Amino acid sequence: MKLNTSLIEQKFVANGELGVVAVGFSGGQGKAGVDIGPAAMIESGLLTKLKEDLGYEVHHDDTVHSYKELTPESDPPFRGMKNPKTVSAVTRKISEQVYEHAKEGRTVLTLGGDHSIAIGTISGTAKAIRERLNRELAVIWVDAHTDINTPEGSDSGNVHGMPVSFLTGLAKEEREDVFGWLKSEHMLSLKKLVYIGLRDVDRFEKQVLRDHKFIANNRRHGIGKVMEMALGYIGTDTPIHLSFDVDALDPMWAPSTGTPVRGGLTLREGDFIAECVHESGSMVAMDLVEVNPCLDPGVDNIGSDETVRAGCSLVRCGLGESLL
């Protein structure tokens, strides 16, 4: 049995037990390359470091899933959504994969892939937490974008901008093959959602934020105060799913991502967010998404290498790495 090096006792999961789902999926948006993000992070040694440096017992099938077998022959737009049946089928499968780990009491790490996959990751975690602990799940969504567009409110039709709306019930669909598989056990309460890092919010999304009075923390408070506010709002008795889009970081630190926005978090601020969630003892799952090594604005792959390193750093901090 390996010795987990984190000194933080976890409240809702077994210490040192980590389930990993590697999701090579890009169908929630239009830019190729985000599907190879998980492989790039794994090839850089991420899982090895989690085992050897942090002492995790890693449960992984040694596969980066492409889900190509789930792609239908025909997938026309529906309600303005692009690839609706594909994204629905893939996220349903991801939900099942995450659930299988979470029901065993493991922390679940999902490497993406675009942020549409959070429909699967969060729904799977939420279902397991309800069954295993009879508790509601809280989500800390770290992102430059709110991703709470409804299909009708979206300008692009890309589902990676809609996962929060489907998870909270703001967007609903009865068709089983277009997210109708989402049931009450999969859902997230609007009162259990915290945003950090927002800076590129659509007009429709701004109205949603105002209407529902979301906790949307920003940097004017300083990152220490932001985390104090976020964790204080959630409380100490609620399991947390941390969903981290690498575009929350400033492009200086993570240039190789599909929708970079200037004015973002520093890498140290991102690491600090992940550290704080881990140190709360309440984290049950983490997503790291939107690393796209093919979108390299640098020379000799410097930009993509930096982004992969940043993603790996965020994961390690979320799973207990510290300076001491």
Coordinates of N, CA, C and O in Angstrom, one line a residue, residues 78-162:
F78 N -29.5 20.9 -33.6 CA -30.8 20.8 -33.0 C -30.9 22.0 -31.9 O -30.0 22.1 -31.1
R79 N -31.9 22.8 -32.0 CA -32.0 23.9 -31.2 C -30.8 24.8 -31.2 O -30.4 25.5 -30.3
G80 N -30.1 24.8 -32.4 CA -28.9 25.6 -32.5 C -27.6 25.0 -32.1 O -26.5 25.5 -32.3
M81 N -27.7 23.8 -31.4 CA -26.5 23.1 -30.9 C -25.8 22.3 -32.0 O -26.5 21.7 -32.8
K82 N -24.5 22.4 -32.1 CA -23.7 21.6 -33.0 C -23.4 20.3 -32.4 O -23.1 20.2 -31.2
N83 N -23.4 19.2 -33.2 CA -23.1 17.9 -32.7 C -23.9 17.5 -31.5 O -23.3 16.9 -30.6
P84 N -25.2 17.7 -31.4 CA -25.9 17.5 -30.2 C -26.0 16.0 -29.8 O -25.8 15.7 -28.6
K85 N -26.2 15.1 -30.7 CA -26.3 13.7 -30.4 C -24.9 13.1 -30.0 O -24.9 12.3 -29.0
T86 N -23.9 13.6 -30.6 CA -22.6 13.1 -30.3 C -22.2 13.6 -28.9 O -21.7 12.7 -28.1
V87 N -22.3 14.8 -28.6 CA -21.9 15.3 -27.3 C -22.8 14.7 -26.2 O -22.3 14.3 -25.1
S88 N -24.1 14.5 -26.5 CA -24.9 13.9 -25.5 C -24.5 12.4 -25.2 O -24.4 12.0 -24.0
A89 N -24.2 11.7 -26.3 CA -23.8 10.3 -26.1 C -22.5 10.2 -25.4 O -22.3 9.3 -24.5
V90 N -21.5 11.0 -25.7 CA -20.2 11.0 -25.1 C -20.3 11.4 -23.6 O -19.7 10.7 -22.7
T91 N -21.0 12.4 -23.3 CA -21.1 12.9 -21.9 C -21.9 11.9 -21.1 O -21.6 11.7 -19.9
R92 N -22.8 11.2 -21.7 CA -23.5 10.2 -20.9 C -22.6 9.0 -20.5 O -22.6 8.5 -19.4
K93 N -21.7 8.6 -21.5 CA -20.7 7.6 -21.2 C -19.7 8.1 -20.1 O -19.3 7.3 -19.2
I94 N -19.3 9.3 -20.2 CA -18.3 9.9 -19.3 C -19.0 9.9 -17.9 O -18.3 9.6 -16.9
S95 N -20.3 10.2 -17.8 CA -21.0 10.2 -16.6 C -20.9 8.9 -15.9 O -20.7 8.7 -14.7
E96 N -21.1 7.8 -16.7 CA -21.1 6.4 -16.2 C -19.7 6.1 -15.7 O -19.5 5.4 -14.7
Q97 N -18.6 6.5 -16.5 CA -17.3 6.2 -16.1 C -16.9 6.9 -14.8 O -16.3 6.3 -13.9
V98 N -17.2 8.2 -14.6 CA -16.9 8.9 -13.4 C -17.7 8.3 -12.2 O -17.2 8.1 -11.1
Y99 N -19.0 8.0 -12.5 CA -19.8 7.4 -11.4 C -19.2 6.1 -10.9 O -19.2 5.9 -9.7
E100 N -18.6 5.3 -11.8 CA -18.1 4.0 -11.3 C -16.9 4.2 -10.4 O -16.7 3.4 -9.4
H101 N -16.1 5.2 -10.6 CA -15.0 5.6 -9.6 C -15.6 6.2 -8.4 O -15.2 5.8 -7.2
A102 N -16.5 7.2 -8.5 CA -17.0 7.9 -7.4 C -17.8 7.1 -6.4 O -17.7 7.3 -5.2
K103 N -18.5 6.1 -6.9 CA -19.3 5.3 -6.0 C -18.4 4.4 -5.1 O -18.9 4.0 -4.0
E104 N -17.2 4.2 -5.5 CA -16.2 3.5 -4.7 C -15.5 4.3 -3.7 O -14.6 3.8 -3.0
G105 N -15.8 5.6 -3.6 CA -15.2 6.5 -2.7 C -13.9 7.1 -3.1 O -13.1 7.6 -2.3
R106 N -13.6 6.9 -4.4 CA -12.3 7.5 -4.9 C -12.5 9.0 -5.3 O -13.6 9.4 -5.7
T107 N -11.4 9.7 -5.1 CA -11.4 11.0 -5.8 C -11.3 10.7 -7.3 O -10.6 9.8 -7.7
V108 N -12.0 11.5 -8.1 CA -12.0 11.3 -9.5 C -11.3 12.5 -10.3 O -11.7 13.6 -10.1
L109 N -10.3 12.2 -11.1 CA -9.7 13.1 -11.9 C -10.0 12.9 -13.3 O -9.8 11.8 -13.9
T110 N -10.6 13.9 -14.0 CA -10.9 13.7 -15.4 C -10.1 14.7 -16.2 O -10.1 15.9 -15.9
L111 N -9.3 14.2 -17.2 CA -8.5 15.1 -18.1 C -9.2 15.2 -19.4 O -9.5 14.2 -20.1
G112 N -9.5 16.5 -19.8 CA -10.1 16.7 -21.1 C -9.2 17.3 -22.1 O -8.0 17.6 -21.7
G113 N -9.6 17.4 -23.3 CA -11.0 17.4 -23.7 C -11.6 18.8 -23.5 O -11.1 19.6 -22.8
D114 N -12.7 19.1 -24.3 CA -13.3 20.4 -24.1 C -14.2 20.4 -22.9 O -14.6 19.3 -22.4
H115 N -14.7 21.6 -22.5 CA -15.5 21.7 -21.3 C -16.9 21.2 -21.3 O -17.5 21.1 -20.3
S116 N -17.3 20.8 -22.5 CA -18.6 20.1 -22.6 C -18.6 18.8 -21.8 O -19.7 18.4 -21.3
I117 N -17.5 18.2 -21.6 CA -17.4 17.0 -20.9 C -17.8 17.1 -19.4 O -18.1 16.1 -18.8
A118 N -17.9 18.3 -18.9 CA -18.3 18.5 -17.5 C -19.8 18.1 -17.4 O -20.2 17.8 -16.2
I119 N -20.6 18.1 -18.4 CA -21.9 17.5 -18.3 C -21.9 16.1 -17.8 O -22.7 15.7 -17.0
G120 N -20.9 15.4 -18.3 CA -20.7 14.0 -17.8 C -20.0 13.9 -16.5 O -20.4 13.1 -15.6
T121 N -18.9 14.6 -16.3 CA -18.2 14.5 -15.1 C -19.0 14.9 -13.8 O -19.0 14.2 -12.8
I122 N -19.6 16.0 -13.9 CA -20.3 16.5 -12.7 C -21.6 15.7 -12.5 O -21.9 15.4 -11.3
S123 N -22.3 15.3 -13.5 CA -23.5 14.5 -13.3 C -23.1 13.1 -12.7 O -23.9 12.6 -11.8
G124 N -22.0 12.6 -13.1 CA -21.6 11.3 -12.5 C -21.2 11.4 -11.1 O -21.5 10.6 -10.3
T125 N -20.5 12.5 -10.8 CA -20.1 12.7 -9.4 C -21.3 13.0 -8.5 O -21.5 12.5 -7.4
A126 N -22.2 13.9 -9.0 CA -23.4 14.2 -8.3 C -24.3 13.0 -7.9 O -24.7 12.8 -6.8
K127 N -24.4 12.1 -8.9 CA -25.2 10.9 -8.7 C -24.6 10.0 -7.6 O -25.3 9.5 -6.7
A128 N -23.2 9.8 -7.7 CA -22.6 9.0 -6.7 C -22.6 9.6 -5.3 O -22.8 8.9 -4.3
I129 N -22.4 10.9 -5.2 CA -22.5 11.5 -3.9 C -23.8 11.5 -3.2 O -24.0 11.2 -2.0
R130 N -24.9 11.6 -4.1 CA -26.2 11.5 -3.5 C -26.5 10.0 -3.0 O -27.0 9.8 -1.9
E131 N -26.0 9.1 -3.8 CA -26.2 7.7 -3.4 C -25.4 7.3 -2.2 O -25.9 6.6 -1.3
R132 N -24.1 7.7 -2.2 CA -23.2 7.2 -1.2 C -23.3 8.0 0.1 O -23.1 7.4 1.2
L133 N -23.5 9.3 0.0 CA -23.5 10.1 1.2 C -24.8 10.9 1.5 O -24.9 11.5 2.5
N134 N -25.7 10.8 0.6 CA -27.0 11.5 0.7 C -26.8 13.0 0.9 O -27.4 13.6 1.7
R135 N -25.9 13.5 0.1 CA -25.6 14.9 0.1 C -25.6 15.5 -1.3 O -25.5 14.9 -2.3
E136 N -25.8 16.9 -1.3 CA -25.7 17.6 -2.5 C -24.3 17.9 -2.8 O -23.4 18.0 -1.9
L137 N -24.0 18.1 -4.1 CA -22.6 18.4 -4.6 C -22.5 19.9 -4.8 O -23.4 20.5 -5.3
A138 N -21.4 20.5 -4.5 CA -21.1 21.9 -4.8 C -20.0 21.8 -6.0 O -19.2 20.9 -6.0
V139 N -20.0 22.8 -6.8 CA -19.1 22.9 -7.9 C -18.4 24.3 -7.9 O -19.1 25.3 -7.8
I140 N -17.1 24.3 -7.9 CA -16.3 25.5 -8.1 C -15.8 25.5 -9.6 O -15.1 24.6 -10.0
W141 N -16.3 26.4 -10.4 CA -16.1 26.5 -11.8 C -15.1 27.6 -12.1 O -15.4 28.7 -12.0
V142 N -13.8 27.2 -12.4 CA -12.8 28.1 -12.6 C -12.6 28.2 -14.1 O -12.2 27.3 -14.8
D143 N -12.8 29.4 -14.7 CA -12.9 29.5 -16.1 C -13.0 31.0 -16.5 O -13.5 31.8 -15.7
A144 N -12.5 31.4 -17.7 CA -12.8 32.7 -18.2 C -14.2 32.9 -18.6 O -14.7 34.1 -18.7
H145 N -14.9 31.9 -18.7 CA -16.3 31.9 -19.3 C -17.3 31.2 -18.3 O -16.9 30.3 -17.6
T146 N -18.5 31.6 -18.3 CA -19.5 31.0 -17.4 C -20.0 29.7 -17.9 O -20.5 28.8 -17.1
D147 N -20.0 29.5 -19.2 CA -20.5 28.2 -19.8 C -21.9 27.9 -19.4 O -22.3 26.7 -19.2
I148 N -22.7 28.9 -19.3 CA -24.1 28.7 -18.8 C -25.1 29.2 -19.9 O -26.3 29.4 -19.6
N149 N -24.7 29.3 -21.1 CA -25.6 29.6 -22.2 C -26.6 28.5 -22.4 O -26.3 27.3 -22.2
T150 N -27.8 28.8 -22.7 CA -28.8 27.8 -23.2 C -28.6 27.7 -24.7 O -28.0 28.5 -25.3
P151 N -29.1 26.6 -25.3 CA -29.0 26.5 -26.7 C -29.5 27.7 -27.5 O -28.9 28.2 -28.4
E152 N -30.6 28.3 -27.0 CA -31.2 29.4 -27.7 C -30.4 30.7 -27.4 O -30.5 31.7 -28.2
G153 N -29.7 30.8 -26.3 CA -29.0 32.0 -26.0 C -27.5 32.0 -26.5 O -26.9 33.0 -26.4
S154 N -27.1 30.9 -27.1 CA -25.7 30.8 -27.6 C -25.6 31.4 -29.0 O -26.4 31.1 -29.9
D155 N -24.6 32.2 -29.2 CA -24.3 32.7 -30.5 C -23.6 31.6 -31.4 O -23.7 31.6 -32.6
S156 N -22.7 30.8 -30.8 CA -21.9 29.9 -31.5 C -22.5 28.5 -31.8 O -22.2 27.8 -32.8
G157 N -23.4 28.1 -30.9 CA -24.0 26.7 -30.9 C -23.0 25.7 -30.4 O -23.4 24.5 -30.4
N158 N -21.9 26.1 -29.9 CA -20.9 25.1 -29.3 C -21.3 24.7 -27.9 O -21.5 25.5 -27.0
V159 N -21.5 23.4 -27.7 CA -22.0 22.9 -26.4 C -21.0 23.1 -25.3 O -21.4 23.1 -24.1
H160 N -19.7 23.4 -25.6 CA -18.8 23.6 -24.5 C -19.1 24.9 -23.8 O -18.6 25.2 -22.7
G161 N -20.0 25.7 -24.3 CA -20.5 26.9 -23.7 C -21.8 26.8 -22.9 O -22.4 27.7 -22.5
M162 N -22.3 25.5 -22.8 CA -23.6 25.3 -22.3 C -23.6 24.3 -21.1 O -24.7 24.0 -20.6

